[in-house]
Short mmCIF file of C-alpha atoms in Angstrom, two decimals:
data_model
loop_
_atom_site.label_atom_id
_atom_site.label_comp_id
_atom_site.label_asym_id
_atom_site.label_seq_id
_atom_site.Cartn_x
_atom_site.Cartn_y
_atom_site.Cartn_z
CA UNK A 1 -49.57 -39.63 44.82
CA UNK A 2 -50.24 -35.88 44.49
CA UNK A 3 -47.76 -34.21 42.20
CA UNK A 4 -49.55 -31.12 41.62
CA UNK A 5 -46.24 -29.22 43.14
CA UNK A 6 -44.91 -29.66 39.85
CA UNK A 7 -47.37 -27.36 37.97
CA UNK A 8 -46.31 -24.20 40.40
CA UNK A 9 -42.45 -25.02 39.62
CA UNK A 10 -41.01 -22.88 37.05
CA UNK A 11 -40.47 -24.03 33.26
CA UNK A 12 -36.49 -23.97 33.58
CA UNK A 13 -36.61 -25.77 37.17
CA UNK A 14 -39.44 -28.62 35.83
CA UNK A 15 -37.80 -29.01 32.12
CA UNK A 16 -34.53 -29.78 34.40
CA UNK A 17 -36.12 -32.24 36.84
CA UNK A 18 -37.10 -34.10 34.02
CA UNK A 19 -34.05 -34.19 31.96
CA UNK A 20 -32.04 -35.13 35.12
CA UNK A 21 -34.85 -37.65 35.43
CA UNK A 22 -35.00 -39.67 32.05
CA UNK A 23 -31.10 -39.20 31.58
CA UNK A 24 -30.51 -40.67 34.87
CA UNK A 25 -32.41 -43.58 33.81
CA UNK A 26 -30.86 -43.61 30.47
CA UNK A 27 -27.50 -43.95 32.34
CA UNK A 28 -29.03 -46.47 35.37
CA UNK A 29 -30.14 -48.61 32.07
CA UNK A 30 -26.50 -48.46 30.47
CA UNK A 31 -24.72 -49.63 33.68
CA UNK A 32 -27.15 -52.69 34.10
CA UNK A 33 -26.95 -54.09 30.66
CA UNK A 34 -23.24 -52.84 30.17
CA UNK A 35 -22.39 -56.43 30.90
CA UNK A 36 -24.37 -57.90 29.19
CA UNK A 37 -23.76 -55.93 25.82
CA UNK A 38 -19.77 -56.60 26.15
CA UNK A 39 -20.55 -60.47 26.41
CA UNK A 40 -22.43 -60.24 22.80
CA UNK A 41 -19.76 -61.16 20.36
CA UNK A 42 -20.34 -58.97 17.20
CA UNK A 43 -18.04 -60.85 14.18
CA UNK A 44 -20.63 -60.70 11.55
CA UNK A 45 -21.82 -57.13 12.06
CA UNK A 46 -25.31 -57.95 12.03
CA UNK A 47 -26.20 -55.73 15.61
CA UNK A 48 -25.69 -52.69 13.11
CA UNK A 49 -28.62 -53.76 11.01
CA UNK A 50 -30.38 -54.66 14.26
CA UNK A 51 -29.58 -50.96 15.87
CA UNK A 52 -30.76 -49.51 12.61
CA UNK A 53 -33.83 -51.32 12.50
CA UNK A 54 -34.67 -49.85 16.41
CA UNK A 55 -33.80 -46.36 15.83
CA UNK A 56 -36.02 -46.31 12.60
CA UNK A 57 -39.30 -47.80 14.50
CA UNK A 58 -38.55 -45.27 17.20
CA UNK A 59 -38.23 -42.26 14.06
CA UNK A 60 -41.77 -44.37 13.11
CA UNK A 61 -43.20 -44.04 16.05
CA UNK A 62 -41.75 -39.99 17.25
CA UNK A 63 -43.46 -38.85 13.43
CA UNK A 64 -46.59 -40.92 14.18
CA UNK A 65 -47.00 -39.53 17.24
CA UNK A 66 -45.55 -35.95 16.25
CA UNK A 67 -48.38 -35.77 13.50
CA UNK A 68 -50.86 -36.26 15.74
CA UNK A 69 -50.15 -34.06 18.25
CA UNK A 70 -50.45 -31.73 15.41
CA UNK A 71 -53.58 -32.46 14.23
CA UNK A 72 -54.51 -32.54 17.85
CA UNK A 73 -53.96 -28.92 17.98
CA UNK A 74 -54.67 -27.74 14.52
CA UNK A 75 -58.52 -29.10 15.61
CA UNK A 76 -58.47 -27.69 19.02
CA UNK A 77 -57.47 -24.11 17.03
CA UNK A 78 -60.23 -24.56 14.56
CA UNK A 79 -62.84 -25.31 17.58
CA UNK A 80 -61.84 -22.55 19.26
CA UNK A 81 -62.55 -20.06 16.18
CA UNK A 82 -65.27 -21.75 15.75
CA UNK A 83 -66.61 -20.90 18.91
CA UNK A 84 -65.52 -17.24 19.14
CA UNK A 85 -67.37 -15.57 16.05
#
């Protein structure tokens, strides 16, 4: 599959072909489980610990993977002074 089209796109036109992209599978994943979810009975209260618990691995794993993109580029910025004087 050659998707080298998308590089000559402009920034505004590609950043909303991929928001329309992952939010229509955001909302394509909400109307399959929907279901599903309502069947779930919820007396005790304890899917609130268990959405806590997944929205702090995914904060885990957005800072893990935040830091190193930065030290991904902080190194790439050194090299490249490095190799200039």
């Amino acid at each position: 599959m050659n998707l080298f089209w998308l590089y000559e796109l402009p920034n505004t036109v590609f950043a909303a072909i991929v928001i329309g992209f992952v939010g229509s599978i955001g909302l394509i994943g909400q109307q399959l489980t929907r279901r599903w979810v309502k069947r779930i009975p919820n007396n005790d209260g304890r899917y609130n610990e268990l959405v806590n618990t997944t929205i702090a691995i995914s904060c885990v794993f957005f800072s893990i993977t935040l830091g190193l993109i930065s030290v991904g580029s902080g190194q790439n910025s050194s090299d490249i002074n490095v190799n200039t004087i």
